[in-house]
Coordinates of N, CA, C and O in Angstrom, one line a residue:
X679 N -28.1 -14.5 14.2 CA -27.7 -15.7 12.9 C -29.4 -15.3 12.6 O -29.9 -15.3 11.4
X680 N -30.6 -16.2 13.6 CA -31.8 -16.3 12.9 C -32.8 -15.4 12.1 O -32.7 -15.4 11.0
X681 N -32.8 -14.4 12.5 CA -33.3 -12.9 11.9 C -32.8 -12.8 10.4 O -33.4 -12.6 9.4
X682 N -31.1 -12.7 10.7 CA -30.6 -12.3 9.3 C -30.8 -13.6 8.2 O -30.9 -13.1 6.9
X683 N -31.1 -14.5 8.7 CA -31.2 -15.8 7.6 C -32.7 -15.9 7.4 O -33.2 -16.1 6.3
X684 N -33.4 -15.6 8.3 CA -35.0 -15.3 7.8 C -35.2 -14.4 6.8 O -36.0 -14.4 5.7
X685 N -34.7 -13.4 7.3 CA -35.1 -12.0 5.9 C -33.8 -12.0 5.2 O -33.9 -10.6 4.6
X686 N -33.1 -12.8 5.0 CA -32.2 -12.7 3.8 C -32.4 -12.1 2.6 O -31.8 -10.9 2.3
X687 N -33.3 -12.2 2.3 CA -34.2 -12.3 0.7 C -34.3 -10.5 0.5 O -34.3 -9.9 -0.4
X688 N -34.7 -9.9 2.2 CA -35.1 -8.8 2.2 C -34.1 -7.9 2.8 O -34.5 -6.4 2.7
X689 N -32.8 -8.4 3.3 CA -32.4 -7.1 3.7 C -31.2 -6.0 3.0 O -31.1 -6.4 1.9
X690 N -31.2 -4.9 3.6 CA -30.8 -3.7 3.4 C -31.6 -3.6 1.5 O -31.1 -2.4 0.8
X691 N -33.0 -4.3 1.5 CA -33.6 -3.9 0.2 C -35.2 -2.9 1.3 O -35.1 -1.8 0.4
X692 N -35.5 -3.6 2.0 CA -36.3 -2.6 2.9 C -36.4 -3.1 4.6 O -37.5 -2.7 5.0
X693 N -35.5 -3.9 4.7 CA -36.1 -4.3 6.6 C -34.2 -4.6 6.8 O -32.9 -4.6 6.0
X694 N -34.1 -4.0 7.9 CA -32.3 -3.8 8.5 C -32.8 -4.9 9.8 O -33.8 -4.6 10.6
X695 N -32.0 -5.7 10.6 CA -31.7 -6.1 11.2 C -30.8 -6.5 12.3 O -29.9 -6.1 12.0
X696 N -31.0 -6.1 13.7 CA -30.2 -6.2 14.6 C -30.2 -6.6 15.8 O -31.7 -6.1 16.4
X697 N -29.7 -8.0 15.9 CA -30.1 -8.6 16.6 C -31.7 -9.2 16.4 O -32.4 -9.9 15.7
X698 N -32.7 -9.1 17.7 CA -34.0 -9.1 17.3 C -35.3 -7.9 17.4 O -36.2 -8.0 16.6
X699 N -34.3 -7.0 16.5 CA -35.0 -6.0 16.2 C -35.2 -5.7 14.5 O -34.4 -6.2 13.6
X700 N -36.0 -5.3 14.3 CA -36.6 -5.8 13.1 C -37.0 -3.6 12.2 O -38.2 -3.6 12.7
X701 N -36.1 -4.0 11.4 CA -36.8 -1.9 11.0 C -37.2 -2.2 9.4 O -36.3 -2.8 8.9
X702 N -38.3 -1.8 9.0 CA -38.7 -1.6 8.0 C -39.0 -0.6 7.6 O -39.6 0.6 7.9
X703 N -38.5 -0.4 6.5 CA -38.5 1.2 5.9 C -38.8 1.2 4.0 O -38.9 0.4 3.6
X704 N -39.3 2.2 4.0 CA -40.2 2.3 2.6 C -40.2 3.5 2.1 O -40.1 5.0 2.9
X705 N -40.4 3.3 0.6 CA -40.1 5.4 0.0 C -42.0 6.0 0.6 O -41.6 7.3 0.1
X706 N -42.5 5.5 0.6 CA -43.8 5.9 0.4 C -45.1 4.2 1.4 O -44.4 3.5 1.5
X707 N -46.3 5.0 1.8 CA -47.1 4.6 2.4 C -47.2 3.0 1.8 O -47.8 2.2 2.2
X708 N -47.9 3.1 0.7 CA -48.2 1.9 -0.2 C -47.1 1.4 -0.2 O -47.3 -0.4 -0.1
X709 N -45.8 1.3 -0.6 CA -44.6 0.4 0.0 C -44.3 -0.1 1.2 O -44.3 -1.5 1.3
X710 N -45.0 1.0 2.2 CA -44.4 0.4 3.7 C -45.7 -0.5 3.9 O -45.2 -1.7 4.9
X711 N -46.9 -0.4 3.3 CA -47.3 -1.4 3.6 C -47.4 -2.9 3.5 O -47.7 -4.3 4.1
X712 N -47.0 -2.9 2.0 CA -46.8 -4.5 1.3 C -45.5 -4.7 2.3 O -45.5 -5.8 2.1
X713 N -44.3 -4.0 2.5 CA -43.3 -4.6 3.1 C -43.3 -4.9 4.1 O -43.1 -5.6 5.2
X714 N -44.3 -4.2 5.2 CA -44.8 -5.2 6.5 C -45.6 -6.2 6.5 O -45.3 -7.0 6.9
X715 N -46.2 -6.2 5.5 CA -47.4 -7.3 4.9 C -46.0 -8.3 4.8 O -46.4 -9.7 5.7
X716 N -45.2 -8.2 3.6 CA -44.1 -9.4 3.8 C -43.4 -9.7 5.2 O -42.9 -10.8 5.3
X717 N -43.1 -8.5 5.7 CA -42.4 -9.0 7.1 C -43.2 -9.8 8.0 O -42.1 -10.8 8.4
X718 N -44.2 -9.5 8.3 CA -44.9 -10.3 9.4 C -46.1 -11.4 8.9 O -45.5 -12.9 9.2
X719 N -45.4 -12.1 7.2 CA -46.1 -12.8 7.0 C -44.6 -14.3 6.9 O -44.7 -15.3 7.3
X720 N -43.5 -13.3 6.9 CA -42.0 -14.4 6.9 C -41.8 -14.7 8.6 O -41.5 -15.7 8.3
X721 N -42.2 -13.6 9.3 CA -42.5 -13.9 10.7 C -43.0 -15.7 11.1 O -42.9 -16.1 11.5
X722 N -44.6 -15.3 10.7 CA -45.3 -16.0 10.7 C -44.8 -17.7 9.9 O -44.9 -18.5 10.6
X723 N -44.5 -17.5 8.7 CA -43.6 -18.8 8.4 C -42.7 -19.2 9.1 O -42.2 -20.3 9.0
X724 N -41.7 -18.9 10.2 CA -41.0 -19.1 10.5 C -41.3 -19.4 12.2 O -40.5 -19.4 13.1
X725 N -42.6 -19.4 12.2 CA -43.3 -19.4 13.8 C -42.3 -18.3 14.6 O -41.8 -18.9 15.7
X726 N -42.4 -17.4 14.2 CA -41.5 -15.7 14.9 C -42.7 -14.9 15.2 O -43.7 -14.9 14.8
X727 N -42.9 -14.8 16.4 CA -43.5 -13.1 16.6 C -43.3 -11.8 17.2 O -41.6 -11.9 17.5
X728 N -43.7 -10.8 16.8 CA -43.4 -9.6 17.1 C -44.4 -9.1 18.2 O -45.7 -9.8 18.4
X729 N -43.7 -8.4 19.3 CA -44.5 -8.5 20.4 C -45.2 -6.8 20.1 O -44.5 -5.6 19.9
X730 N -46.5 -6.8 20.0 CA -47.2 -5.4 19.5 C -46.8 -4.4 20.4 O -46.3 -3.7 19.7
X731 N -46.8 -4.8 21.9 CA -46.3 -3.6 22.8 C -44.7 -2.5 22.1 O -44.8 -1.9 22.8
X732 N -44.0 -3.3 21.6 CA -42.7 -2.9 21.4 C -43.0 -2.4 19.5 O -41.5 -2.0 19.3
X733 N -43.8 -2.4 18.8 CA -43.7 -2.1 17.4 C -44.4 -1.1 17.1 O -45.1 -0.2 18.4
X734 N -43.8 -0.3 16.2 CA -43.8 1.4 15.8 C -44.1 1.1 14.6 O -43.6 0.9 13.7
X735 N -45.4 1.5 14.1 CA -45.8 1.0 12.6 C -45.7 2.5 12.1 O -46.5 3.6 12.7
X736 N -45.3 3.0 10.7 CA -45.7 3.8 9.4 C -45.1 5.2 10.1 O -45.5 6.6 9.8
X737 N -44.0 5.5 10.7 CA -42.9 6.2 11.3 C -42.3 6.9 9.7 O -42.2 5.8 9.0
X738 N -42.3 7.9 9.6 CA -41.7 8.9 9.1 C -40.0 8.4 9.0 O -39.2 8.8 8.0
X739 N -40.1 8.5 10.4 CA -38.3 8.6 10.9 C -38.4 7.9 11.9 O -39.0 8.0 12.7
X740 N -36.9 7.0 12.2 CA -36.7 6.0 13.4 C -35.5 6.4 13.5 O -34.4 6.3 12.7
X741 N -35.0 6.7 14.8 CA -34.2 7.1 15.1 C -33.1 5.8 15.6 O -34.4 5.1 16.8
X742 N -32.1 5.1 15.3 CA -31.6 3.9 15.7 C -30.2 3.9 15.8 O -29.9 4.0 15.0
X743 N -29.5 3.5 17.0 CA -28.4 3.0 17.4 C -27.4 4.2 16.3 O -26.7 3.8 15.9
X744 N -27.5 5.4 16.7 CA -26.9 6.5 16.4 C -27.1 6.2 14.7 O -26.2 7.2 13.7
X745 N -28.1 6.5 13.9 CA -28.6 6.3 12.5 C -29.9 6.8 12.3 O -31.1 6.2 13.4
X746 N -30.2 7.7 11.6 CA -31.4 8.0 11.4 C -31.8 7.0 9.8 O -31.6 7.1 8.6
X747 N -33.1 6.4 10.2 CA -34.0 5.8 9.4 C -35.4 6.3 8.4 O -35.8 6.4 9.2
X748 N -35.1 6.6 7.1 CA -36.5 7.0 6.9 C -36.9 6.4 5.2 O -35.5 5.3 4.9
X749 N -37.6 6.7 4.4 CA -37.9 6.1 3.7 C -36.5 6.5 2.1 O -36.8 5.3 1.3
X750 N -36.0 7.3 2.3 CA -35.2 7.6 1.3 C -33.7 6.6 2.1 O -32.6 6.7 0.9
X751 N -33.9 6.3 2.6 CA -32.3 5.5 3.2 C -31.9 5.7 4.6 O -32.6 6.2 5.5
X752 N -30.5 5.6 4.9 CA -30.2 5.5 5.8 C -28.8 6.5 6.2 O -28.0 6.8 5.5
X753 N -29.1 7.6 7.0 CA -28.0 8.0 7.4 C -27.6 8.5 8.9 O -27.9 8.0 9.5
X754 N -26.1 9.0 8.6 CA -25.8 8.9 10.2 C -26.9 10.5 11.1 O -26.9 11.1 10.3
X755 N -26.7 9.8 12.8 CA -27.3 10.8 13.2 C -26.6 12.3 13.2 O -25.3 11.9 13.4
X756 N -27.7 13.4 13.4 CA -26.7 14.5 13.2 C -25.7 14.5 14.7 O -24.8 15.6 14.6
X757 N -26.6 14.5 15.6 CA -26.0 14.8 16.5 C -24.3 14.3 16.7 O -23.5 14.5 17.5
X758 N -24.4 12.7 16.2 CA -23.2 12.1 16.1 C -22.3 12.9 15.2 O -20.8 12.8 15.1
X759 N -22.7 13.5 14.2 CA -22.1 14.2 13.1 C -21.1 14.9 13.6 O -20.5 15.5 13.8
X760 N -21.9 16.1 14.3 CA -22.0 17.1 14.6 C -20.6 16.5 16.1 O -19.6 17.8 15.7
X761 N -20.9 15.6 16.6 CA -19.3 15.3 17.5 C -18.4 15.6 16.5 O -17.4 15.6 17.3
X762 N -18.5 14.7 15.6 CA -17.4 14.3 15.0 C -16.9 15.5 14.3 O -15.4 15.8 14.4
X763 N -17.6 16.4 13.9 CA -17.2 17.9 13.0 C -16.3 18.5 14.6 O -15.7 19.3 14.0
X764 N -17.0 18.5 15.7 CA -16.4 19.3 16.9 C -15.6 19.1 17.7 O -14.7 19.1 18.9
X765 N -15.2 17.7 17.3 CA -14.0 16.5 17.9 C -12.3 17.4 18.0 O -12.2 18.0 16.6
X766 N -11.8 17.6 19.2 CA -10.7 18.3 19.4 C -9.9 18.1 18.4 O -9.9 16.4 18.8
X767 N -8.5 18.1 18.5 CA -7.7 17.4 18.0 C -7.1 16.8 19.0 O -6.8 17.1 20.2
X768 N -6.4 15.3 18.3 CA -6.3 14.5 19.5 C -4.8 14.6 20.4 O -3.9 15.1 19.6
X769 N -4.7 14.6 21.6 CA -3.3 14.8 21.9 C -3.1 13.8 22.5 O -1.8 13.9 23.0
X770 N -3.6 12.7 23.2 CA -3.3 11.2 23.3 C -3.4 10.1 22.6 O -4.8 10.3 21.9
X771 N -3.5 8.9 22.7 CA -3.6 8.0 21.8 C -5.2 8.1 22.4 O -5.8 7.4 21.7
X772 N -5.7 7.7 23.6 CA -6.5 7.4 24.1 C -7.8 8.3 23.1 O -8.9 7.9 22.7
X773 N -7.1 9.3 23.3 CA -8.4 10.3 22.5 C -8.5 10.3 20.9 O -9.7 10.1 20.4
X774 N -7.2 9.9 20.7 CA -7.5 9.6 18.7 C -8.4 8.0 18.5 O -8.8 8.1 17.9
X775 N -8.2 7.2 19.7 CA -8.6 6.1 19.7 C -10.4 5.9 20.0 O -11.2 5.8 19.4
X776 N -10.7 7.4 20.4 CA -12.0 7.5 20.7 C -12.9 8.1 19.4 O -13.4 7.8 19.1
X777 N -11.7 9.0 19.0 CA -12.4 9.4 17.3 C -12.4 8.8 16.4 O -13.5 8.3 15.7
X778 N -11.2 8.1 16.4 CA -11.2 6.4 15.5 C -12.4 5.8 15.4 O -13.1 5.0 14.9
X779 N -13.0 5.3 17.2 CA -13.8 4.6 17.3 C -15.1 5.2 16.8 O -16.1 4.6 16.4
X780 N -15.4 6.5 16.5 CA -16.6 7.1 16.5 C -16.7 6.8 15.1 O -18.1 6.5 14.8
X781 N -15.6 7.6 14.4 CA -15.5 7.8 12.8 C -16.0 5.9 12.7 O -16.8 6.0 11.8
X782 N -15.1 5.3 13.0 CA -15.5 3.5 12.7 C -16.3 3.2 12.5 O -16.9 2.2 12.0
X783 N -17.2 3.1 13.8 CA -19.1 3.1 13.5 C -19.5 3.5 12.0 O -20.1 3.2 11.6
X784 N -19.4 4.9 11.5 CA -20.0 5.0 10.2 C -18.8 4.8 9.3 O -19.4 5.0 7.9
X785 N -18.2 3.6 9.2 CA -17.4 3.5 8.1 C -17.9 2.7 6.8 O -17.3 3.4 5.7
X786 N -18.9 2.3 7.2 CA -19.6 1.9 5.9 C -20.5 3.1 5.4 O -20.7 2.7 4.1
X787 N -20.6 4.2 5.8 CA -20.5 5.5 4.8 C -19.6 6.3 3.8 O -19.9 6.7 3.1
X788 N -18.7 5.6 4.0 CA -17.3 6.7 3.4 C -16.6 5.0 2.9 O -16.0 4.4 3.3
X789 N -16.4 5.5 1.1 CA -16.0 4.3 0.7 C -14.4 4.3 0.9 O -13.7 5.5 1.2
X790 N -13.5 3.6 1.2 CA -12.2 3.4 1.3 C -11.9 4.0 3.0 O -10.6 4.8 3.0
X791 N -12.7 3.9 3.9 CA -12.3 4.3 5.1 C -11.2 4.0 5.2 O -10.5 4.8 6.4
X792 N -10.7 2.8 5.6 CA -9.7 2.4 5.9 C -8.5 3.1 5.2 O -7.1 3.2 5.9
X793 N -8.7 3.2 4.0 CA -7.7 3.7 3.6 C -7.4 5.3 3.7 O -6.3 5.6 4.0
X794 N -8.2 5.9 4.1 CA -8.4 7.2 4.4 C -7.8 7.5 5.9 O -6.8 8.3 5.9
X795 N -7.9 6.7 6.5 CA -7.7 7.0 8.2 C -6.3 5.9 8.4 O -6.3 6.5 9.3
X796 N -5.7 5.2 7.8 CA -4.6 4.9 7.6 C -3.3 5.1 8.3 O -2.8 5.1 9.5
X797 N -3.0 6.2 7.9 CA -1.8 7.2 8.8 C -2.8 7.4 9.8 O -1.5 7.7 11.0
X798 N -3.7 7.9 10.6 CA -3.8 8.0 11.8 C -3.9 6.7 12.2 O -3.3 6.6 14.0
X799 N -4.0 6.0 12.2 CA -4.1 4.4 12.9 C -3.0 3.8 13.0 O -2.6 2.7 14.1
X800 N -1.8 4.5 12.1 CA -0.7 3.9 12.3 C 0.2 4.7 13.6 O 1.0 3.9 14.5
X801 N -0.4 5.6 13.9 CA -0.1 6.1 15.4 C -0.6 5.2 16.5 O 0.1 5.5 17.3
X802 N -1.9 4.3 16.4 CA -2.2 3.5 17.4 C -1.1 2.3 17.4 O -1.1 1.7 18.9
X803 N 0.0 2.3 16.9 CA 1.2 1.1 16.6 C 2.1 1.5 17.4 O 3.2 0.7 17.6
X804 N 2.3 2.9 18.1 CA 3.4 3.7 18.5 C 3.1 4.0 19.9 O 2.3 4.2 20.2
X805 N 4.1 4.0 20.5 CA 4.2 4.6 22.2 C 5.0 6.1 22.1 O 4.6 6.6 23.3
X806 N 4.9 6.4 21.0 CA 5.8 7.9 20.9 C 4.1 8.6 20.2 O 4.0 8.5 19.0
X807 N 3.5 8.8 20.8 CA 2.4 9.8 20.2 C 3.3 11.4 19.7 O 3.1 12.0 20.4
X808 N 3.1 11.7 18.7 CA 3.2 12.9 17.8 C 2.5 13.4 16.5 O 2.8 13.0 15.7
X809 N 1.8 14.3 17.1 CA 0.8 14.9 16.2 C 1.6 15.4 14.8 O 2.3 16.5 15.5
X810 N 1.7 15.0 13.8 CA 2.2 15.8 13.0 C 1.1 16.8 11.9 O 0.0 16.8 11.9
X811 N 1.5 17.6 10.9 CA 0.8 18.6 10.1 C 0.2 18.0 8.9 O -1.3 17.8 8.8
X812 N 0.9 16.3 8.8 CA 0.2 15.6 7.8 C -1.3 14.8 8.4 O -2.0 14.5 8.0
X813 N -0.8 14.6 10.0 CA -1.7 13.7 10.8 C -2.9 14.8 10.8 O -4.2 14.3 10.6
X814 N -2.7 16.3 10.8 CA -3.7 16.8 11.0 C -4.2 17.3 9.6 O -6.2 17.3 9.9
X815 N -4.3 16.9 8.2 CA -4.6 16.6 7.2 C -5.5 15.9 6.9 O -6.5 15.8 7.0
X816 N -5.0 14.6 7.8 CA -5.7 13.8 7.3 C -7.1 13.3 8.5 O -8.2 13.4 8.1
X817 N -6.8 14.0 9.5 CA -7.7 14.2 10.8 C -9.1 15.0 10.0 O -10.4 14.8 10.5
X818 N -8.5 16.3 9.7 CA -9.9 17.1 9.3 C -10.4 16.8 7.5 O -11.8 16.2 7.8
X819 N -9.9 15.6 6.7 CA -10.4 15.1 5.8 C -11.1 14.2 6.4 O -12.5 14.0 5.8
X820 N -10.9 13.4 7.2 CA -11.6 12.2 7.6 C -12.6 13.0 8.6 O -14.1 12.4 8.4
X821 N -12.7 13.9 9.3 CA -14.5 14.3 9.9 C -15.3 14.6 8.4 O -16.2 14.7 8.8
X822 N -14.5 15.3 7.5 CA -15.4 15.7 6.2 C -16.4 14.6 5.5 O -17.4 15.0 5.3
X823 N -15.4 13.5 5.2 CA -15.7 12.4 4.3 C -16.7 11.7 5.6 O -18.1 11.3 4.6
X824 N -16.9 11.5 6.6 CA -17.4 10.7 7.3 C -19.1 11.6 7.4 O -19.8 10.8 7.8
X825 N -18.5 12.8 7.4 CA -19.8 13.8 8.1 C -20.4 14.2 6.6 O -21.8 14.8 7.1
X826 N -20.5 13.8 5.6 CA -21.1 14.5 4.5 C -21.4 13.4 3.5 O -21.6 13.6 2.5
X827 N -21.9 12.5 4.1 CA -22.0 10.7 3.3 C -23.0 10.4 3.7 O -24.0 10.4 5.0
X828 N -23.8 9.8 2.9 CA -25.6 9.3 3.2 C -25.4 7.7 2.6 O -24.6 7.4 1.6
X829 N -25.7 7.2 3.3 CA -25.5 5.2 3.0 C -27.3 5.1 2.6 O -28.7 5.1 2.9

């Protein structure tokens, strides 16, 4: 909470915060240098500190929590995309929950994710798992939209 409040003006412009991790991303090194100055100054102003041994500066790409962060933006990790694309047709509610959990983690990449996956989430409300042709169409469509978007 504190980190989100401290960096609020810069969040999703050039800073991402997850608990006490701060990721600074920029389109080029000149911007990155400026963004780092702003980040470190903001920490200093709030009497917060970065542990140098845990810092990595000027990286062209960072893999973090299933995402790839570059100067161009944030994308889903290709290994996760591959996992989603290769997911076999669920035969149980547990397998469907697993698929929806993985794709749901990337819902911010998909406009209307909830609407798209609604026919599949409806299965979770019943005890009778009966995969239909309509469910198969939604399953394949969801795999495609989740794996072909960028944030």
